[in-house]
PDB file of C-alpha atoms in Angstrom:
ATOM      1  CA  UNK A   1      27.681  97.165 103.098  1.00  0.00           C
ATOM      2  CA  UNK A   2      27.329  95.388  99.788  1.00  0.00           C
ATOM      3  CA  UNK A   3      29.729  92.542  99.126  1.00  0.00           C
ATOM      4  CA  UNK A   4      30.204  90.425  96.002  1.00  0.00           C
ATOM      5  CA  UNK A   5      31.985  87.068  96.121  1.00  0.00           C
ATOM      6  CA  UNK A   6      32.921  84.987  93.106  1.00  0.00           C
ATOM      7  CA  UNK A   7      33.086  81.194  93.286  1.00  0.00           C
ATOM      8  CA  UNK A   8      33.928  78.433  90.851  1.00  0.00           C
ATOM      9  CA  UNK A   9      36.711  76.152  89.668  1.00  0.00           C
ATOM     10  CA  UNK A  10      40.151  77.649  89.273  1.00  0.00           C
ATOM     11  CA  UNK A  11      41.142  75.228  86.517  1.00  0.00           C
ATOM     12  CA  UNK A  12      39.140  74.401  83.406  1.00  0.00           C
ATOM     13  CA  UNK A  13      40.047  72.032  80.592  1.00  0.00           C
ATOM     14  CA  UNK A  14      40.366  73.427  77.053  1.00  0.00           C
ATOM     15  CA  UNK A  15      37.098  73.180  75.080  1.00  0.00           C
ATOM     16  CA  UNK A  16      35.136  72.739  78.320  1.00  0.00           C
ATOM     17  CA  UNK A  17      32.658  75.135  79.936  1.00  0.00           C
ATOM     18  CA  UNK A  18      33.649  77.707  82.522  1.00  0.00           C
ATOM     19  CA  UNK A  19      31.006  78.312  85.192  1.00  0.00           C
ATOM     20  CA  UNK A  20      31.162  80.992  87.860  1.00  0.00           C
ATOM     21  CA  UNK A  21      28.718  82.238  90.471  1.00  0.00           C
ATOM     22  CA  UNK A  22      28.641  85.568  92.265  1.00  0.00           C
ATOM     23  CA  UNK A  23      26.983  85.680  95.671  1.00  0.00           C
ATOM     24  CA  UNK A  24      25.691  89.078  96.749  1.00  0.00           C
ATOM     25  CA  UNK A  25      25.399  89.998 100.413  1.00  0.00           C
ATOM     26  CA  UNK A  26      24.157  93.200 101.990  1.00  0.00           C
ATOM     27  CA  UNK A  27      21.814  94.014  99.126  1.00  0.00           C
ATOM     28  CA  UNK A  28      18.870  92.295  97.441  1.00  0.00           C
ATOM     29  CA  UNK A  29      19.364  91.638  93.737  1.00  0.00           C
ATOM     30  CA  UNK A  30      15.611  92.080  93.331  1.00  0.00           C
ATOM     31  CA  UNK A  31      15.887  95.759  94.149  1.00  0.00           C
ATOM     32  CA  UNK A  32      17.614  96.654  90.906  1.00  0.00           C
ATOM     33  CA  UNK A  33      21.088  97.463  89.590  1.00  0.00           C
ATOM     34  CA  UNK A  34      23.028  95.878  86.763  1.00  0.00           C
ATOM     35  CA  UNK A  35      25.000  92.763  87.734  1.00  0.00           C
ATOM     36  CA  UNK A  36      27.900  91.929  85.517  1.00  0.00           C
ATOM     37  CA  UNK A  37      31.133  90.139  84.761  1.00  0.00           C
ATOM     38  CA  UNK A  38      34.473  91.633  83.787  1.00  0.00           C
ATOM     39  CA  UNK A  39      37.699  89.763  83.216  1.00  0.00           C
ATOM     40  CA  UNK A  40      41.388  90.587  83.130  1.00  0.00           C
ATOM     41  CA  UNK A  41      44.004  88.292  81.590  1.00  0.00           C
ATOM     42  CA  UNK A  42      47.261  88.192  83.570  1.00  0.00           C
ATOM     43  CA  UNK A  43      49.222  91.388  83.005  1.00  0.00           C
ATOM     44  CA  UNK A  44      46.598  92.809  80.650  1.00  0.00           C
ATOM     45  CA  UNK A  45      43.635  95.176  80.680  1.00  0.00           C
ATOM     46  CA  UNK A  46      39.979  94.858  81.593  1.00  0.00           C
ATOM     47  CA  UNK A  47      37.411  93.266  79.282  1.00  0.00           C
ATOM     48  CA  UNK A  48      33.664  93.549  79.817  1.00  0.00           C
ATOM     49  CA  UNK A  49      31.847  90.215  79.435  1.00  0.00           C
ATOM     50  CA  UNK A  50      28.229  91.094  80.092  1.00  0.00           C
ATOM     51  CA  UNK A  51      25.538  92.470  82.397  1.00  0.00           C
ATOM     52  CA  UNK A  52      22.265  91.101  83.620  1.00  0.00           C
ATOM     53  CA  UNK A  53      19.423  93.008  85.205  1.00  0.00           C
ATOM     54  CA  UNK A  54      17.209  91.687  87.997  1.00  0.00           C
ATOM     55  CA  UNK A  55      14.447  91.157  85.430  1.00  0.00           C
ATOM     56  CA  UNK A  56      16.671  88.707  83.573  1.00  0.00           C
ATOM     57  CA  UNK A  57      17.470  91.088  80.727  1.00  0.00           C
ATOM     58  CA  UNK A  58      21.079  90.572  79.645  1.00  0.00           C
ATOM     59  CA  UNK A  59      23.684  92.383  77.554  1.00  0.00           C
ATOM     60  CA  UNK A  60      26.817  90.660  76.289  1.00  0.00           C
ATOM     61  CA  UNK A  61      30.100  91.703  74.745  1.00  0.00           C
ATOM     62  CA  UNK A  62      29.577  91.026  71.019  1.00  0.00           C
ATOM     63  CA  UNK A  63      32.996  89.395  70.780  1.00  0.00           C
ATOM     64  CA  UNK A  64      31.943  86.739  73.306  1.00  0.00           C
ATOM     65  CA  UNK A  65      28.206  86.673  72.796  1.00  0.00           C
ATOM     66  CA  UNK A  66      27.943  83.291  71.134  1.00  0.00           C
ATOM     67  CA  UNK A  67      29.761  81.594  74.016  1.00  0.00           C
ATOM     68  CA  UNK A  68      28.317  83.467  76.990  1.00  0.00           C
ATOM     69  CA  UNK A  69      25.252  82.719  79.079  1.00  0.00           C
ATOM     70  CA  UNK A  70      24.286  84.749  82.098  1.00  0.00           C
ATOM     71  CA  UNK A  71      21.544  84.073  84.597  1.00  0.00           C
ATOM     72  CA  UNK A  72      20.250  85.467  87.839  1.00  0.00           C
ATOM     73  CA  UNK A  73      18.726  83.634  90.821  1.00  0.00           C
ATOM     74  CA  UNK A  74      16.944  86.123  93.026  1.00  0.00           C
ATOM     75  CA  UNK A  75      15.958  83.436  95.540  1.00  0.00           C
ATOM     76  CA  UNK A  76      19.643  82.797  96.285  1.00  0.00           C
ATOM     77  CA  UNK A  77      20.747  86.389  95.669  1.00  0.00           C
ATOM     78  CA  UNK A  78      23.223  85.122  93.115  1.00  0.00           C
ATOM     79  CA  UNK A  79      24.030  85.588  89.465  1.00  0.00           C
ATOM     80  CA  UNK A  80      26.057  83.309  87.224  1.00  0.00           C
ATOM     81  CA  UNK A  81      28.246  83.169  84.153  1.00  0.00           C
ATOM     82  CA  UNK A  82      28.924  80.287  81.798  1.00  0.00           C
ATOM     83  CA  UNK A  83      31.451  80.512  78.991  1.00  0.00           C
ATOM     84  CA  UNK A  84      31.562  77.655  76.489  1.00  0.00           C
ATOM     85  CA  UNK A  85      34.401  76.187  74.445  1.00  0.00           C
ATOM     86  CA  UNK A  86      37.141  77.849  76.461  1.00  0.00           C
ATOM     87  CA  UNK A  87      40.729  78.176  75.271  1.00  0.00           C
ATOM     88  CA  UNK A  88      43.936  79.416  76.873  1.00  0.00           C
ATOM     89  CA  UNK A  89      42.903  82.928  75.813  1.00  0.00           C
ATOM     90  CA  UNK A  90      40.095  82.741  78.377  1.00  0.00           C
ATOM     91  CA  UNK A  91      42.596  82.441  81.221  1.00  0.00           C
ATOM     92  CA  UNK A  92      41.954  85.510  83.364  1.00  0.00           C
ATOM     93  CA  UNK A  93      40.904  86.983  86.670  1.00  0.00           C
ATOM     94  CA  UNK A  94      37.131  87.085  86.565  1.00  0.00           C
ATOM     95  CA  UNK A  95      35.376  89.812  88.541  1.00  0.00           C
ATOM     96  CA  UNK A  96      31.699  90.101  89.298  1.00  0.00           C
ATOM     97  CA  UNK A  97      30.428  93.650  89.535  1.00  0.00           C
ATOM     98  CA  UNK A  98      27.499  95.936  90.272  1.00  0.00           C
ATOM     99  CA  UNK A  99      26.396  99.154  88.573  1.00  0.00           C
ATOM    100  CA  UNK A 100      23.386 101.319  89.467  1.00  0.00           C
ATOM    101  CA  UNK A 101      22.930 102.428  85.889  1.00  0.00           C
ATOM    102  CA  UNK A 102      24.853 101.463  82.780  1.00  0.00           C
ATOM    103  CA  UNK A 103      26.087 105.048  82.637  1.00  0.00           C
ATOM    104  CA  UNK A 104      27.316 105.011  86.232  1.00  0.00           C
ATOM    105  CA  UNK A 105      30.042 102.422  85.913  1.00  0.00           C
ATOM    106  CA  UNK A 106      30.859  99.721  88.435  1.00  0.00           C
ATOM    107  CA  UNK A 107      30.575 100.942  92.004  1.00  0.00           C
ATOM    108  CA  UNK A 108      31.189  97.568  93.638  1.00  0.00           C
ATOM    109  CA  UNK A 109      33.578  94.821  92.565  1.00  0.00           C
ATOM    110  CA  UNK A 110      34.166  91.313  93.824  1.00  0.00           C
ATOM    111  CA  UNK A 111      37.697  90.365  94.816  1.00  0.00           C
ATOM    112  CA  UNK A 112      38.055  88.333  91.644  1.00  0.00           C
ATOM    113  CA  UNK A 113      38.724  84.670  90.976  1.00  0.00           C
ATOM    114  CA  UNK A 114      41.532  83.412  88.769  1.00  0.00           C
ATOM    115  CA  UNK A 115      40.472  80.878  86.171  1.00  0.00           C
ATOM    116  CA  UNK A 116      43.172  79.024  84.273  1.00  0.00           C
ATOM    117  CA  UNK A 117      42.381  77.098  81.118  1.00  0.00           C
ATOM    118  CA  UNK A 118      44.832  74.252  80.809  1.00  0.00           C
ATOM    119  CA  UNK A 119      44.984  70.501  80.427  1.00  0.00           C
TER     120      UNK A 119
ATOM    121  CA  UNK B   1      33.799  97.177  67.318  1.00  0.00           C
ATOM    122  CA  UNK B   2      34.233 100.342  69.348  1.00  0.00           C
ATOM    123  CA  UNK B   3      37.708 101.068  70.699  1.00  0.00           C
ATOM    124  CA  UNK B   4      39.160 103.376  73.325  1.00  0.00           C
ATOM    125  CA  UNK B   5      42.807 104.398  73.190  1.00  0.00           C
ATOM    126  CA  UNK B   6      44.923 105.323  76.214  1.00  0.00           C
ATOM    127  CA  UNK B   7      48.659 105.995  76.473  1.00  0.00           C
ATOM    128  CA  UNK B   8      50.316 102.876  77.936  1.00  0.00           C
ATOM    129  CA  UNK B   9      52.261 104.831  80.522  1.00  0.00           C
ATOM    130  CA  UNK B  10      52.656 108.246  82.111  1.00  0.00           C
ATOM    131  CA  UNK B  11      55.151 109.562  84.631  1.00  0.00           C
ATOM    132  CA  UNK B  12      54.584 112.505  86.948  1.00  0.00           C
ATOM    133  CA  UNK B  13      56.522 114.072  89.803  1.00  0.00           C
ATOM    134  CA  UNK B  14      54.906 114.245  93.229  1.00  0.00           C
ATOM    135  CA  UNK B  15      52.864 117.386  93.742  1.00  0.00           C
ATOM    136  CA  UNK B  16      52.340 117.992  90.031  1.00  0.00           C
ATOM    137  CA  UNK B  17      49.285 117.338  87.852  1.00  0.00           C
ATOM    138  CA  UNK B  18      48.793 114.125  85.894  1.00  0.00           C
ATOM    139  CA  UNK B  19      46.459 114.110  82.882  1.00  0.00           C
ATOM    140  CA  UNK B  20      45.476 110.730  81.450  1.00  0.00           C
ATOM    141  CA  UNK B  21      43.671 110.771  78.126  1.00  0.00           C
ATOM    142  CA  UNK B  22      41.205 108.376  76.558  1.00  0.00           C
ATOM    143  CA  UNK B  23      40.175 108.775  72.937  1.00  0.00           C
ATOM    144  CA  UNK B  24      37.460 107.215  70.835  1.00  0.00           C
ATOM    145  CA  UNK B  25      35.142 108.053  67.989  1.00  0.00           C
ATOM    146  CA  UNK B  26      32.399 110.430  69.151  1.00  0.00           C
ATOM    147  CA  UNK B  27      33.429 109.775  72.746  1.00  0.00           C
ATOM    148  CA  UNK B  28      31.858 113.062  73.798  1.00  0.00           C
ATOM    149  CA  UNK B  29      28.461 111.549  72.989  1.00  0.00           C
ATOM    150  CA  UNK B  30      28.981 108.688  75.432  1.00  0.00           C
ATOM    151  CA  UNK B  31      29.249 108.452  79.198  1.00  0.00           C
ATOM    152  CA  UNK B  32      32.793 107.911  80.464  1.00  0.00           C
ATOM    153  CA  UNK B  33      33.984 106.378  83.723  1.00  0.00           C
ATOM    154  CA  UNK B  34      37.476 106.012  85.128  1.00  0.00           C
ATOM    155  CA  UNK B  35      38.884 103.299  87.364  1.00  0.00           C
ATOM    156  CA  UNK B  36      42.030 103.056  89.449  1.00  0.00           C
ATOM    157  CA  UNK B  37      43.608  99.637  89.934  1.00  0.00           C
ATOM    158  CA  UNK B  38      46.544  98.937  92.202  1.00  0.00           C
ATOM    159  CA  UNK B  39      48.549  95.693  91.974  1.00  0.00           C
ATOM    160  CA  UNK B  40      46.680  92.687  93.292  1.00  0.00           C
ATOM    161  CA  UNK B  41      43.496  94.670  93.910  1.00  0.00           C
ATOM    162  CA  UNK B  42      40.123  95.043  92.240  1.00  0.00           C
ATOM    163  CA  UNK B  43      39.537  98.285  90.325  1.00  0.00           C
ATOM    164  CA  UNK B  44      38.000 101.267  92.086  1.00  0.00           C
ATOM    165  CA  UNK B  45      35.639 103.740  90.408  1.00  0.00           C
ATOM    166  CA  UNK B  46      37.083 107.262  90.633  1.00  0.00           C
ATOM    167  CA  UNK B  47      34.959 109.156  88.056  1.00  0.00           C
ATOM    168  CA  UNK B  48      31.541 108.355  86.549  1.00  0.00           C
ATOM    169  CA  UNK B  49      29.283 110.103  84.047  1.00  0.00           C
ATOM    170  CA  UNK B  50      32.308 112.018  82.710  1.00  0.00           C
ATOM    171  CA  UNK B  51      32.838 114.342  85.672  1.00  0.00           C
ATOM    172  CA  UNK B  52      31.246 112.985  88.858  1.00  0.00           C
ATOM    173  CA  UNK B  53      33.250 111.692  91.815  1.00  0.00           C
ATOM    174  CA  UNK B  54      31.904 108.823  93.945  1.00  0.00           C
ATOM    175  CA  UNK B  55      31.773 109.324  97.670  1.00  0.00           C
ATOM    176  CA  UNK B  56      35.196 108.901  99.252  1.00  0.00           C
ATOM    177  CA  UNK B  57      37.221 109.812  96.172  1.00  0.00           C
ATOM    178  CA  UNK B  58      39.516 112.789  96.827  1.00  0.00           C
ATOM    179  CA  UNK B  59      38.776 116.091  95.110  1.00  0.00           C
ATOM    180  CA  UNK B  60      42.199 115.806  93.477  1.00  0.00           C
ATOM    181  CA  UNK B  61      40.548 113.501  90.950  1.00  0.00           C
ATOM    182  CA  UNK B  62      38.508 115.150  88.210  1.00  0.00           C
ATOM    183  CA  UNK B  63      37.184 114.220  84.800  1.00  0.00           C
ATOM    184  CA  UNK B  64      36.390 116.096  81.631  1.00  0.00           C
ATOM    185  CA  UNK B  65      35.462 115.407  78.028  1.00  0.00           C
ATOM    186  CA  UNK B  66      35.919 117.341  74.822  1.00  0.00           C
ATOM    187  CA  UNK B  67      35.159 116.040  71.374  1.00  0.00           C
ATOM    188  CA  UNK B  68      36.679 112.604  70.973  1.00  0.00           C
ATOM    189  CA  UNK B  69      38.783 112.742  74.131  1.00  0.00           C
ATOM    190  CA  UNK B  70      38.103 112.224  77.810  1.00  0.00           C
ATOM    191  CA  UNK B  71      40.681 113.217  80.401  1.00  0.00           C
ATOM    192  CA  UNK B  72      41.268 112.118  83.965  1.00  0.00           C
ATOM    193  CA  UNK B  73      43.170 114.780  85.869  1.00  0.00           C
ATOM    194  CA  UNK B  74      44.909 114.105  89.153  1.00  0.00           C
ATOM    195  CA  UNK B  75      46.018 117.298  90.883  1.00  0.00           C
ATOM    196  CA  UNK B  76      48.832 117.412  93.396  1.00  0.00           C
ATOM    197  CA  UNK B  77      49.713 113.812  92.600  1.00  0.00           C
ATOM    198  CA  UNK B  78      50.822 111.668  95.500  1.00  0.00           C
ATOM    199  CA  UNK B  79      52.757 108.419  95.705  1.00  0.00           C
ATOM    200  CA  UNK B  80      49.538 106.606  96.632  1.00  0.00           C
ATOM    201  CA  UNK B  81      48.102 107.556  93.229  1.00  0.00           C
ATOM    202  CA  UNK B  82      50.578 105.279  91.466  1.00  0.00           C
ATOM    203  CA  UNK B  83      48.362 102.691  89.759  1.00  0.00           C
ATOM    204  CA  UNK B  84      46.829 101.571  86.476  1.00  0.00           C
ATOM    205  CA  UNK B  85      43.963 103.711  85.254  1.00  0.00           C
ATOM    206  CA  UNK B  86      41.248 102.540  82.875  1.00  0.00           C
ATOM    207  CA  UNK B  87      38.605 104.519  81.058  1.00  0.00           C
ATOM    208  CA  UNK B  88      35.277 102.939  80.194  1.00  0.00           C
ATOM    209  CA  UNK B  89      32.576 104.203  77.848  1.00  0.00           C
ATOM    210  CA  UNK B  90      28.881 103.472  77.437  1.00  0.00           C
ATOM    211  CA  UNK B  91      25.955 104.729  75.457  1.00  0.00           C
ATOM    212  CA  UNK B  92      22.503 103.371  74.819  1.00  0.00           C
ATOM    213  CA  UNK B  93      23.456 101.848  71.492  1.00  0.00           C
ATOM    214  CA  UNK B  94      26.549 100.071  72.654  1.00  0.00           C
ATOM    215  CA  UNK B  95      27.760  98.149  75.581  1.00  0.00           C
ATOM    216  CA  UNK B  96      30.603  98.724  77.962  1.00  0.00           C
ATOM    217  CA  UNK B  97      34.054  99.195  76.452  1.00  0.00           C
ATOM    218  CA  UNK B  98      37.297  99.608  78.358  1.00  0.00           C
ATOM    219  CA  UNK B  99      40.417 101.392  77.278  1.00  0.00           C
ATOM    220  CA  UNK B 100      43.703  99.516  77.340  1.00  0.00           C
ATOM    221  CA  UNK B 101      44.838 101.176  80.552  1.00  0.00           C
ATOM    222  CA  UNK B 102      47.538 103.663  81.544  1.00  0.00           C
ATOM    223  CA  UNK B 103      50.235 102.867  84.073  1.00  0.00           C
ATOM    224  CA  UNK B 104      50.829 105.990  86.149  1.00  0.00           C
ATOM    225  CA  UNK B 105      54.229 106.242  87.786  1.00  0.00           C
ATOM    226  CA  UNK B 106      54.870 108.867  90.444  1.00  0.00           C
ATOM    227  CA  UNK B 107      58.562 109.647  90.786  1.00  0.00           C
TER     228      UNK B 107
END
């Protein structure tokens, strides 16, 4: 059974960089699928951040594109997210996710990790 | 930027049918998915590619699209269906976009 697990700091200083990693177990990232990040501010709706493919091809939400970097490490079966120049508005539950095809939606979600931006 | 609009809330009595709408420009030309999210849990995919149900999702859940509107229909609604529901759209020229979510109350 495929499992996704987010990891990273729960508290980030304003203007700093948020870095998260998603570790995949039960499935090899090399095989395919889209691997992505979705966030949800407390009490609010879902926001797509971006997807990366096992080839390294990435797609980002245009509203975040200038601050987002995504990467994939097939040797560790992990993929990562960095978000620069964070503000309080970036406080959210961050989920890593898997989709077979972009049209298929997310079939597997991580449990989520809460990141708070505060001094 | 592309936007999807959902009603913030919907109430339904147990045993009746709940219809949650999602509207967006030329939505019928895009693929639509629906997710169910219960408090404190990660979302769960209940409909993909407009009308398809993933394995393990009850037949009570169905999806449809017409023009600029996609609809998630839950037949014979049960208390366990009480949750937030999100639509999500994709096409080859855009990226993923989520609707604002609909809180379904079963009472």
